[in-house]
Coordinates of C-alpha atoms in Angstrom, one line a residue:
Chain A
M1 CA -6.1 -25.3 -21.0
Y2 CA -5.9 -27.8 -23.6
A3 CA -7.1 -30.2 -21.5
R4 CA -8.0 -32.7 -24.7
E5 CA -4.7 -32.5 -26.1
N6 CA -2.9 -32.9 -22.8
K7 CA -5.1 -36.3 -22.7
I8 CA -3.7 -37.1 -25.8
A9 CA 0.1 -36.8 -24.8
G10 CA -0.7 -38.1 -21.7
W11 CA -1.6 -41.2 -22.9
S12 CA 0.9 -41.3 -26.2
L13 CA 3.9 -40.7 -23.2
A14 CA 2.1 -43.6 -21.0
V15 CA 2.3 -46.4 -24.2
A16 CA 6.1 -44.6 -25.1
M17 CA 7.0 -44.8 -21.2
I18 CA 5.0 -49.2 -20.5
A19 CA 7.2 -50.0 -23.8
L20 CA 10.6 -49.0 -22.8
F21 CA 10.1 -50.5 -19.6
I22 CA 9.2 -54.3 -21.5
G23 CA 12.1 -53.2 -24.0
G24 CA 14.8 -52.1 -22.1
S25 CA 14.7 -54.9 -19.8
M26 CA 15.4 -56.9 -22.3
G27 CA 18.9 -54.8 -22.5
P28 CA 20.7 -56.1 -19.8
L29 CA 19.6 -59.7 -20.1
Q30 CA 21.8 -59.1 -23.9
K31 CA 24.6 -57.9 -21.6
L32 CA 24.9 -60.2 -18.9
N33 CA 24.7 -63.1 -22.1
Y34 CA 27.6 -61.2 -23.6
A35 CA 29.7 -62.0 -20.3
G36 CA 28.8 -65.5 -20.4
V37 CA 25.5 -65.0 -17.8
N38 CA 22.9 -66.7 -19.9
L39 CA 19.9 -66.0 -18.0
Y40 CA 17.7 -67.0 -21.5
D41 CA 17.3 -70.4 -20.5
T42 CA 16.0 -69.6 -17.1
L43 CA 13.4 -66.5 -18.3
N44 CA 11.8 -70.2 -20.8
D45 CA 9.0 -70.8 -18.1
I46 CA 7.8 -66.9 -18.3
G47 CA 7.9 -67.2 -22.2
L48 CA 10.8 -66.2 -23.4
A49 CA 11.8 -68.5 -26.2
S50 CA 15.5 -67.2 -27.4
Y51 CA 17.9 -64.4 -27.1
Y52 CA 16.9 -63.0 -30.3
Q53 CA 13.0 -62.9 -29.0
G54 CA 14.4 -60.5 -26.1
L55 CA 15.9 -58.6 -28.8
T56 CA 13.5 -58.2 -31.4
L57 CA 11.2 -57.1 -27.9
H58 CA 14.0 -55.2 -27.0
A59 CA 14.3 -53.0 -31.0
V60 CA 11.0 -52.7 -31.9
L61 CA 9.5 -51.4 -28.0
N62 CA 12.1 -49.1 -28.0
A63 CA 12.9 -47.8 -31.1
L64 CA 9.8 -48.1 -32.7
V65 CA 7.0 -47.7 -29.9
W66 CA 8.8 -45.3 -27.2
T67 CA 9.8 -43.5 -30.4
T68 CA 7.0 -42.7 -32.2
F69 CA 4.7 -42.3 -28.9
F70 CA 7.0 -40.1 -27.2
I71 CA 7.0 -37.8 -30.3
V72 CA 3.6 -37.4 -31.4
G73 CA 2.4 -36.9 -27.5
F74 CA 5.2 -34.5 -27.1
F75 CA 4.5 -32.9 -30.8
T76 CA 0.6 -32.8 -29.5
F77 CA 1.2 -30.8 -26.4
A78 CA 3.8 -28.7 -28.3
L79 CA 2.3 -27.6 -31.6
V80 CA -1.3 -26.8 -29.8
R81 CA 0.9 -24.4 -27.8
S82 CA 3.2 -22.7 -30.2
L83 CA 0.5 -22.0 -32.1
N84 CA -1.8 -20.5 -29.4
M85 CA -4.9 -23.2 -30.9
P86 CA -6.5 -25.6 -30.1
L87 CA -6.3 -28.5 -32.3
K88 CA -8.4 -28.4 -35.3
M89 CA -10.2 -31.4 -35.6
P90 CA -8.8 -32.9 -32.0
W91 CA -11.5 -36.9 -32.5
L92 CA -9.2 -37.3 -35.8
N93 CA -6.0 -37.4 -33.3
V94 CA -7.8 -39.2 -30.8
A95 CA -8.3 -42.2 -33.5
A96 CA -5.3 -42.0 -34.5
L97 CA -4.1 -42.8 -30.6
I98 CA -6.4 -45.8 -30.6
V99 CA -5.0 -46.8 -34.3
M100 CA -1.5 -46.6 -33.0
V101 CA -2.3 -48.7 -30.1
I102 CA -4.0 -51.5 -31.8
G103 CA -1.9 -51.7 -34.5
L104 CA 0.7 -52.1 -31.1
I105 CA -1.4 -55.1 -29.7
M106 CA -1.5 -56.9 -33.1
A107 CA 2.1 -55.9 -33.4
A108 CA 3.2 -57.3 -30.0
I109 CA 1.1 -60.7 -29.1
P110 CA 3.3 -62.0 -32.1
I111 CA 6.1 -61.3 -30.9
L112 CA 5.4 -62.1 -27.4
L113 CA 4.3 -65.6 -28.7
N114 CA 7.9 -65.9 -30.6
L115 CA 5.5 -65.8 -33.9
A116 CA 7.5 -62.9 -34.9
T117 CA 11.2 -62.7 -34.2
V118 CA 12.9 -60.8 -37.2
L119 CA 14.1 -57.8 -35.2
F120 CA 13.9 -54.3 -35.8
T121 CA 14.6 -54.4 -39.3
F122 CA 12.4 -57.4 -40.3
Y123 CA 13.9 -58.1 -43.3
P124 CA 12.8 -60.8 -45.8
P125 CA 13.4 -63.7 -46.0
L126 CA 13.0 -63.5 -42.1
Q127 CA 8.9 -64.3 -41.7
A128 CA 6.4 -62.9 -38.9
N129 CA 3.4 -64.0 -38.4
T130 CA 0.8 -61.2 -40.7
F131 CA -0.6 -59.7 -38.0
F132 CA 2.7 -58.6 -36.5
Y133 CA 2.6 -56.3 -40.4
L134 CA -0.3 -55.3 -39.8
G135 CA -0.3 -54.4 -36.9
L136 CA 3.0 -51.8 -37.5
T137 CA 1.3 -50.8 -40.3
L138 CA -1.4 -50.0 -38.2
V139 CA 1.2 -48.0 -36.2
V140 CA 2.1 -45.8 -39.1
I141 CA -1.0 -45.0 -40.2
G142 CA -2.2 -43.6 -36.7
S143 CA 0.9 -41.3 -36.7
W144 CA 0.1 -40.6 -40.3
M145 CA -3.2 -39.2 -38.6
H146 CA -1.8 -37.5 -36.2
G147 CA -0.3 -35.5 -38.7
Y148 CA -3.2 -35.2 -40.8
G149 CA -4.7 -33.1 -37.0
Y150 CA -1.3 -31.2 -37.1
Y151 CA -1.5 -30.3 -40.9
L152 CA -5.1 -29.3 -40.3
T153 CA -4.4 -27.2 -37.3
Y154 CA -1.3 -25.6 -39.3
W155 CA -3.7 -24.8 -42.1
E156 CA -6.1 -23.1 -40.1
W157 CA -3.9 -20.7 -38.1
R158 CA -2.4 -20.0 -41.7
K159 CA -6.1 -19.0 -42.5
Q160 CA -6.1 -16.7 -39.6
N161 CA -2.7 -15.4 -39.4
K162 CA -1.7 -14.4 -42.9
G163 CA 1.5 -12.6 -43.6
T164 CA 2.8 -13.3 -40.2
R165 CA 5.6 -16.7 -39.8
T166 CA 5.0 -19.8 -38.1
P167 CA 6.2 -19.9 -34.8
F168 CA 9.2 -21.8 -34.9
I169 CA 8.3 -24.6 -32.8
A170 CA 4.9 -25.4 -35.3
L171 CA 6.8 -25.4 -38.1
A172 CA 9.8 -28.0 -36.8
I173 CA 6.5 -30.2 -35.5
I174 CA 5.0 -29.8 -39.4
I175 CA 8.4 -30.2 -41.3
T176 CA 9.2 -33.5 -39.0
M177 CA 5.6 -34.8 -40.0
V178 CA 5.9 -34.3 -43.3
M179 CA 9.3 -35.6 -43.5
W180 CA 7.9 -38.9 -41.7
Q181 CA 4.9 -38.7 -43.7
I182 CA 7.4 -39.6 -47.2
A183 CA 9.7 -41.7 -45.5
T184 CA 6.7 -44.0 -44.5
L185 CA 5.8 -44.6 -48.0
G186 CA 8.7 -47.1 -48.3
V187 CA 7.9 -49.0 -45.5
A188 CA 4.1 -48.7 -46.5
I189 CA 5.1 -50.0 -49.9
E190 CA 7.4 -52.8 -48.8
I191 CA 4.7 -54.5 -46.3
I192 CA 1.9 -54.0 -48.2
F193 CA 2.9 -54.6 -51.5
L194 CA 5.8 -57.2 -50.9
I195 CA 5.6 -58.4 -47.2
I196 CA 2.0 -59.3 -46.9
P197 CA 1.1 -60.9 -49.7
W198 CA 4.1 -63.3 -48.8
S199 CA 3.4 -64.0 -45.0
L200 CA -0.5 -64.8 -45.8
G201 CA 1.3 -67.3 -48.8
W202 CA -0.6 -65.6 -51.6
V203 CA 2.5 -65.6 -53.0
E204 CA 5.7 -67.6 -53.1
G205 CA 8.6 -65.8 -52.7
T206 CA 9.1 -62.4 -52.4
D207 CA 13.1 -60.5 -53.5
P208 CA 14.8 -59.6 -50.4
T209 CA 16.8 -56.6 -52.3
L210 CA 13.6 -54.6 -52.7
A211 CA 12.5 -54.9 -50.0
R212 CA 15.5 -54.1 -48.2
T213 CA 15.6 -51.6 -50.6
F214 CA 12.5 -49.7 -49.9
F215 CA 13.0 -50.8 -46.1
W216 CA 15.9 -47.9 -46.0
F217 CA 13.9 -45.8 -48.0
F218 CA 12.2 -45.3 -44.7
G219 CA 15.2 -46.5 -42.4
H220 CA 17.0 -43.9 -42.5
P221 CA 15.3 -41.0 -42.5
L222 CA 13.4 -42.8 -39.2
V223 CA 16.5 -41.9 -37.7
Y224 CA 15.7 -37.8 -38.3
F225 CA 12.1 -38.8 -37.1
W226 CA 13.9 -39.4 -33.8
L227 CA 16.2 -37.0 -33.7
L228 CA 13.9 -33.8 -35.1
P229 CA 12.2 -34.0 -32.2
A230 CA 15.0 -33.6 -29.8
Y231 CA 16.6 -31.0 -32.0
V232 CA 13.0 -29.2 -31.2
S233 CA 13.7 -28.8 -27.2
W234 CA 17.0 -28.6 -27.8
Y235 CA 16.9 -25.3 -30.4
A236 CA 13.6 -24.2 -28.5
M237 CA 13.4 -24.7 -25.6
L238 CA 16.1 -26.0 -23.6
P239 CA 17.7 -22.4 -24.2
K240 CA 15.3 -20.8 -22.2
Q241 CA 15.5 -23.6 -19.4
A242 CA 19.3 -22.5 -19.4
G243 CA 18.6 -18.9 -19.2
G244 CA 18.9 -18.0 -22.8
K245 CA 18.0 -16.9 -26.1
L246 CA 17.7 -19.2 -29.5
F247 CA 20.8 -17.5 -31.0
S248 CA 19.8 -17.7 -34.7
E249 CA 16.3 -18.6 -35.6
G250 CA 16.7 -18.4 -38.9
L251 CA 19.6 -21.1 -39.0
A252 CA 17.0 -23.1 -37.5
R253 CA 14.6 -22.9 -39.6
L254 CA 17.0 -23.5 -42.4
V255 CA 18.7 -27.0 -40.7
F256 CA 14.6 -28.1 -40.5
W257 CA 14.0 -27.6 -44.3
L258 CA 17.9 -28.9 -45.3
F259 CA 17.0 -32.1 -42.9
L260 CA 13.5 -32.6 -44.7
A261 CA 15.4 -32.3 -48.6
L262 CA 18.2 -34.5 -47.3
S263 CA 17.3 -37.2 -45.2
V264 CA 15.0 -39.4 -47.6
P265 CA 17.5 -40.1 -50.7
V266 CA 20.4 -41.3 -48.5
G267 CA 19.2 -44.8 -47.5
L268 CA 21.8 -47.0 -49.7
H269 CA 24.3 -46.4 -47.6
H270 CA 22.4 -49.1 -45.4
Q271 CA 23.3 -51.2 -48.0
Y272 CA 27.0 -50.3 -48.9
L273 CA 27.3 -54.4 -49.2
D274 CA 24.2 -55.8 -50.5
P275 CA 25.4 -57.3 -54.3
G276 CA 21.9 -56.6 -56.0
V277 CA 22.7 -52.7 -55.9
P278 CA 25.1 -50.9 -58.2
A279 CA 28.2 -49.4 -56.7
G280 CA 27.2 -46.2 -58.5
W281 CA 23.9 -45.1 -56.7
K282 CA 25.2 -46.1 -53.4
A283 CA 27.8 -43.8 -53.9
V284 CA 25.0 -41.5 -55.4
H285 CA 23.3 -41.8 -51.6
A286 CA 26.6 -41.1 -49.7
M287 CA 27.8 -38.0 -50.7
I288 CA 24.1 -36.8 -50.1
T289 CA 24.5 -38.3 -46.9
F290 CA 27.9 -36.6 -46.5
A291 CA 25.7 -33.6 -47.6
L292 CA 23.9 -34.3 -43.9
F293 CA 27.1 -33.1 -42.1
F294 CA 26.3 -29.5 -43.1
P295 CA 23.1 -29.3 -40.8
S296 CA 24.0 -31.1 -38.6
M297 CA 27.0 -29.3 -37.5
V298 CA 24.9 -26.0 -38.1
T299 CA 22.9 -27.9 -35.2
A300 CA 26.1 -28.0 -33.4
F301 CA 27.2 -24.7 -33.3
T302 CA 24.0 -22.7 -32.9
V303 CA 22.7 -24.4 -30.2
V304 CA 26.0 -25.0 -28.0
A305 CA 25.9 -20.7 -29.0
S306 CA 22.5 -20.6 -27.2
L307 CA 24.1 -22.2 -24.3
E308 CA 26.6 -20.1 -24.1
V309 CA 24.7 -17.1 -24.0
G310 CA 22.3 -18.8 -21.5
G311 CA 25.5 -19.1 -19.8
R312 CA 27.0 -16.0 -19.7
A313 CA 23.8 -14.3 -19.1
R314 CA 24.1 -16.4 -15.5
G315 CA 27.0 -14.8 -15.2
G316 CA 29.4 -17.3 -16.9
T317 CA 32.9 -15.7 -17.9
G318 CA 35.8 -16.6 -19.5
L319 CA 36.3 -18.7 -22.8
L320 CA 35.3 -21.9 -21.9
G321 CA 33.7 -20.9 -17.9
W322 CA 30.0 -20.3 -19.2
I323 CA 30.3 -24.1 -19.0
R324 CA 30.0 -24.2 -15.3
A325 CA 27.4 -21.7 -15.2
L326 CA 24.9 -23.9 -17.1
P327 CA 22.0 -25.1 -14.3
W328 CA 23.4 -28.1 -14.2
G329 CA 21.1 -28.9 -10.9
D330 CA 18.0 -29.2 -13.4
P331 CA 17.7 -32.6 -14.6
S332 CA 16.0 -31.4 -17.8
V333 CA 18.7 -29.0 -18.9
T334 CA 21.2 -31.9 -17.3
A335 CA 20.1 -34.9 -18.9
Q336 CA 19.8 -32.9 -22.0
L337 CA 23.2 -31.3 -22.6
L338 CA 24.9 -35.1 -21.6
A339 CA 22.3 -36.1 -24.6
M340 CA 24.4 -33.7 -26.4
I341 CA 27.7 -35.0 -25.7
L342 CA 27.1 -38.5 -26.0
F343 CA 25.6 -37.6 -29.2
V344 CA 29.1 -36.3 -30.5
F345 CA 30.5 -39.2 -30.5
G346 CA 27.6 -40.9 -32.1
G347 CA 27.9 -38.2 -35.1
I348 CA 31.6 -39.0 -35.4
G349 CA 30.5 -42.8 -35.8
G350 CA 27.6 -41.6 -38.4
L351 CA 30.7 -40.2 -40.3
T352 CA 32.4 -43.4 -40.5
N353 CA 29.5 -45.7 -41.2
A354 CA 28.7 -43.4 -44.6
S355 CA 32.1 -44.4 -45.3
Y356 CA 32.3 -46.8 -47.7
N357 CA 35.9 -48.4 -47.5
L358 CA 35.4 -47.7 -43.1
N359 CA 31.6 -49.5 -43.6
L360 CA 33.2 -52.8 -44.9
V361 CA 35.0 -53.4 -42.3
I362 CA 32.3 -52.5 -39.0
H363 CA 28.8 -53.5 -40.8
N364 CA 27.6 -55.9 -38.8
T365 CA 29.6 -55.8 -36.3
S366 CA 28.9 -55.1 -32.6
W367 CA 30.0 -51.3 -33.7
V368 CA 26.7 -50.7 -35.2
P369 CA 25.2 -51.3 -32.2
G370 CA 27.5 -49.0 -30.3
H371 CA 27.0 -46.6 -32.7
F372 CA 23.1 -46.0 -32.1
H373 CA 22.5 -46.3 -28.7
L374 CA 24.4 -42.9 -29.2
T375 CA 22.3 -41.5 -31.4
V376 CA 18.7 -43.3 -30.9
G377 CA 19.7 -44.6 -26.7
S378 CA 20.9 -41.5 -26.1
A379 CA 20.8 -37.9 -27.9
V380 CA 17.2 -39.2 -28.4
T381 CA 16.3 -41.1 -25.5
L382 CA 18.1 -39.2 -22.6
T383 CA 16.3 -36.0 -24.6
F384 CA 12.9 -37.2 -24.2
M385 CA 13.7 -38.5 -20.7
G386 CA 15.1 -34.8 -20.2
I387 CA 11.4 -33.5 -21.9
A388 CA 9.8 -35.6 -19.8
Y389 CA 11.1 -34.0 -17.0
W390 CA 9.2 -31.0 -17.2
L391 CA 6.1 -32.3 -20.0
V392 CA 4.8 -34.8 -17.5
P393 CA 5.1 -32.0 -14.5
A394 CA 3.2 -30.3 -16.7
I395 CA 0.5 -32.9 -18.4
S396 CA 0.1 -33.7 -14.6
G397 CA -0.2 -31.0 -12.8
K398 CA 2.2 -32.9 -10.4
N399 CA 5.2 -31.9 -9.3
L400 CA 8.6 -33.9 -10.3
W401 CA 8.8 -36.6 -7.4
S402 CA 12.8 -36.1 -7.1
R403 CA 15.1 -34.1 -9.0
K404 CA 17.5 -35.9 -7.4
V405 CA 16.7 -39.3 -8.9
A406 CA 16.4 -37.4 -12.1
L407 CA 19.9 -36.3 -11.9
W408 CA 21.6 -39.3 -10.4
Q409 CA 19.3 -41.3 -14.1
G410 CA 21.0 -38.6 -16.5
W411 CA 24.4 -38.9 -15.0
T412 CA 24.3 -43.1 -14.4
W413 CA 22.9 -43.2 -17.9
F414 CA 25.7 -41.0 -19.4
V415 CA 28.0 -43.6 -17.5
G416 CA 26.4 -46.4 -18.5
M417 CA 26.3 -45.9 -22.1
I418 CA 29.8 -44.6 -22.0
L419 CA 31.0 -47.8 -21.1
M420 CA 28.6 -49.8 -22.9
S421 CA 29.2 -48.2 -26.3
N422 CA 33.4 -47.6 -26.2
G423 CA 33.1 -51.6 -25.6
L424 CA 30.4 -52.5 -28.5
H425 CA 32.6 -49.7 -31.0
I426 CA 36.0 -51.4 -30.7
L427 CA 34.9 -55.0 -30.4
G428 CA 33.1 -54.0 -33.6
L429 CA 35.9 -52.2 -35.3
N430 CA 39.2 -54.4 -33.7
F431 CA 37.9 -57.6 -33.3
S432 CA 35.1 -57.7 -36.0
M433 CA 32.6 -59.6 -32.8
P434 CA 29.3 -59.5 -34.8
R435 CA 26.2 -57.9 -34.3
R436 CA 22.6 -59.3 -33.5
T437 CA 24.5 -62.9 -32.3
M438 CA 24.1 -64.4 -29.0
I439 CA 27.8 -64.1 -28.7
G440 CA 28.0 -66.0 -25.1
A441 CA 27.3 -68.9 -27.0
A442 CA 29.1 -68.8 -29.9
P443 CA 32.5 -71.1 -30.3
Y444 CA 34.2 -69.0 -32.2
A445 CA 34.0 -65.8 -29.3
D446 CA 37.5 -64.9 -28.4
P447 CA 38.8 -65.0 -25.2
A448 CA 40.8 -61.5 -26.3
W449 CA 37.2 -60.2 -26.2
N450 CA 36.9 -60.6 -22.6
P451 CA 37.1 -57.7 -21.3
L452 CA 35.3 -55.2 -23.4
L453 CA 32.4 -57.5 -23.0
F454 CA 33.1 -57.1 -19.3
E455 CA 32.6 -53.6 -20.2
A456 CA 30.0 -54.1 -22.2
M457 CA 27.4 -55.6 -19.8
I458 CA 28.8 -53.4 -16.7
G459 CA 27.3 -50.1 -18.6
G460 CA 24.3 -52.0 -19.5
L461 CA 23.6 -53.0 -16.0
I462 CA 24.4 -49.5 -15.0
L463 CA 21.6 -48.4 -18.0
G464 CA 19.2 -50.5 -16.8
V465 CA 19.7 -49.1 -13.4
S466 CA 19.4 -45.9 -14.6
G467 CA 16.1 -47.1 -16.7
L468 CA 14.8 -47.8 -13.0
L469 CA 15.1 -44.9 -11.7
F470 CA 13.3 -42.5 -14.3
Y471 CA 10.7 -44.9 -13.8
A472 CA 10.3 -44.4 -10.5
N473 CA 10.5 -40.9 -11.1
M474 CA 7.2 -41.1 -13.6
L475 CA 5.6 -43.0 -11.3
G476 CA 6.4 -41.0 -8.4
T477 CA 5.5 -38.1 -10.4
V478 CA 2.1 -39.4 -11.6
L479 CA 0.9 -41.3 -8.8
S480 CA 1.7 -38.0 -6.4
R481 CA -1.7 -36.9 -4.4
K482 CA -0.1 -33.2 -4.0
K483 CA -0.8 -30.9 -7.0
A484 CA 1.7 -28.4 -8.0
E485 CA 1.8 -25.1 -6.4
T486 CA 3.0 -23.3 -10.0
P487 CA 1.9 -24.9 -13.1
V488 CA 4.5 -26.0 -15.2
E489 CA 4.5 -24.5 -18.8
M490 CA 6.6 -25.7 -22.2
P491 CA 9.7 -23.5 -22.1
V492 CA 10.2 -21.3 -25.7
A493 CA 12.7 -19.9 -25.9
E494 CA 13.2 -16.2 -27.5
S495 CA 15.0 -15.5 -30.2
M496 CA 18.7 -13.3 -30.3
D497 CA 17.5 -11.5 -33.4
A498 CA 13.6 -9.8 -33.0
T499 CA 13.2 -9.6 -36.8
P500 CA 11.1 -12.0 -39.0
A501 CA 13.2 -14.6 -40.4
P502 CA 13.1 -14.5 -43.9
A503 CA 9.9 -15.6 -46.4
W504 CA 11.9 -18.4 -47.9
L505 CA 12.2 -20.1 -44.7
D506 CA 8.2 -20.0 -43.8
S507 CA 7.7 -21.2 -47.9
W508 CA 6.7 -24.8 -48.3
K509 CA 7.0 -25.1 -52.0
P510 CA 10.7 -24.7 -53.0
W511 CA 11.5 -27.1 -50.0
M512 CA 9.2 -29.1 -51.2
A513 CA 10.4 -29.5 -54.4
L514 CA 13.9 -29.6 -54.1
T515 CA 12.8 -32.9 -51.5
I516 CA 10.6 -34.7 -54.3
V517 CA 13.7 -33.7 -56.5
L518 CA 16.3 -35.4 -54.8
I519 CA 13.9 -38.1 -54.3
L520 CA 13.2 -38.5 -57.7
I521 CA 17.0 -38.5 -58.6
A522 CA 18.8 -40.8 -56.1
Y523 CA 15.9 -43.4 -56.0
G524 CA 13.8 -43.4 -58.9
P525 CA 16.2 -45.1 -61.5
I526 CA 17.5 -47.9 -58.7
L527 CA 13.5 -48.6 -57.9
V528 CA 12.8 -48.6 -60.9
D529 CA 15.7 -51.0 -62.1
L530 CA 15.1 -53.0 -58.9
I531 CA 11.5 -53.3 -59.3
S532 CA 11.5 -54.5 -63.4
S533 CA 14.8 -56.7 -62.5
A534 CA 12.9 -58.6 -59.2
Q535 CA 12.5 -62.3 -58.5
F536 CA 10.3 -63.2 -56.0
T537 CA 11.5 -66.2 -55.5
S538 CA 13.1 -66.3 -51.4
P539 CA 10.5 -68.5 -49.6
G540 CA 10.0 -67.2 -45.8
F541 CA 12.1 -68.3 -42.8
T542 CA 11.6 -68.9 -39.0
P543 CA 15.1 -69.8 -37.6
W544 CA 13.8 -68.9 -33.9
Chain B
M1 CA 28.2 5.4 -35.2
K2 CA 27.2 2.3 -35.0
P3 CA 24.8 0.4 -33.4
K4 CA 26.3 -1.5 -30.9
K5 CA 26.0 -5.1 -30.6
E6 CA 23.3 -6.6 -28.6
Y7 CA 25.6 -9.7 -28.1
K8 CA 29.4 -10.9 -28.3
T9 CA 30.8 -13.4 -30.6
P10 CA 30.0 -17.0 -29.1
A11 CA 33.8 -17.1 -28.9
G12 CA 33.2 -20.6 -26.2
T13 CA 31.3 -22.1 -29.1
V14 CA 33.4 -21.1 -31.6
V15 CA 36.5 -23.0 -29.4
L16 CA 34.1 -26.1 -29.0
M17 CA 33.9 -26.3 -33.0
V18 CA 37.2 -26.2 -33.2
I19 CA 37.7 -29.2 -30.4
F20 CA 34.6 -30.9 -32.2
I21 CA 36.1 -31.3 -35.5
L22 CA 39.6 -31.6 -34.4
L23 CA 37.8 -35.3 -32.7
I24 CA 36.3 -36.1 -35.9
I25 CA 39.8 -36.0 -37.5
A26 CA 40.9 -38.0 -35.0
L27 CA 38.4 -40.8 -34.8
W28 CA 37.5 -41.2 -37.6
G29 CA 41.1 -41.2 -38.7
S30 CA 42.3 -43.8 -36.0
A31 CA 39.1 -45.8 -37.1
Y32 CA 40.6 -45.2 -40.8
L33 CA 44.4 -46.5 -40.0
T34 CA 42.8 -49.4 -37.6
M35 CA 41.5 -50.6 -40.6
L36 CA 44.5 -50.0 -42.8
S37 CA 46.8 -52.1 -40.1
R38 CA 44.7 -54.8 -40.7
G39 CA 45.3 -55.5 -44.2
A40 CA 43.6 -56.7 -47.1
T41 CA 41.2 -59.9 -46.8

């Protein structure tokens, strides 16, 4: 059943994991460099020109390609099962995947040729080869096409099921894709109108502040595009795997609607230090950013309560004894539980980033990569790995190659990330060590940094080993000749409350209206101001 | 007569949430104090 959808999901996951393998392999090199071991000169022979080219590969492949391809694969698999109907126009999703792969190749070649060493944010005035931007645009367009395929399927389901509440997983997927659709308008405008004409030489200069503003219109909701698929698993799948039920489906739905409304109008908190943006608008975005604290805390409560239900159903007693009763021997569950623990600290770091005065201290320091390795590098990536431990067997029809190796993988990721992230956080906060810098070659590097740099390096190397365990398990599973005797099904948690969720939590109009109004308030005046005063004077630079 | 509750209050979750909030206060506060200790630049 769902053979076509499984193929789309399978190929998407394959591309995602190849990207993670290549991008991830750059990580230990960076951390070795932190500790004074420079392998980049040696790697010149195979075409790696610099630390910064490696950093671009690491960030683009991990943060953009691994995540986006995994998400569309996971969503394609989960949507049809949640709605219990196949894709309405599967060719559209096949075409979407092809467009994304073409875009990926177009973007990857300039990066590999050192023609697009512009890091993950590709901030102007750093300038890349035009094909890099065209490739990224195609990846985004392909993801939109995936979304259109999902919307058409959803509308068909709605026609056939009038008056029925949308199943939670399907609703969460559609909300995530709509949020992504809105958010990517920012980066599409930036690339099409500001960057491509400039990189082609059609215009002499561009306006970095305006470009950065459009980038962060997309850049922060991108974080939620990564996180919400993990939340789909935490809310709707993990409780089932843990033997429990979803504690409150109503709260789960409310959280997704709130993320739709609040994810986009917050981007200026990434631009607190941009001189061209008035402080008042930064304050507006800061307030909306802190509003995101509410759905985040609701998520923490609901997901943990769902797990508590599972732990108690498995015989756990006492106030916290249920935690030990959770199925820690299941690598899919363990990876996701460990991801959640790391996310606790990632979330707290996020609150620090969003606080204006503290942001002045940690901005552009190693605190920032310390933070986002706890979010996208742990809450998201380790959760996706946990999902892969049932999803890849489900798609391939094979058993997971080794549960023991998978468990080791989850724990080594956890330990490695604690070490690396702790080192980076303290180096940033206490010593203002800059991020995105080849520290091993920095003449101003302070000997006082060394213990923490060493800690970060050990963490990075453990993460590298953990990555190898993951790839070994995925390859071992897919290449195994033995078919699974019992097919693996998608875990779907029942709701504790059998009463259908209120109608207002299944209605698009009020939430879309709130989303649009908030975006217009938060971005309308400032964009009009920035566009009307734009100065397209900055030439491009290619320093590396 | 009140219908019997299907589930108990998730007391463990409430405890964990309290710990979470205390952690937020402690870690955010420690970052704030670090900032103050560095003085004006």
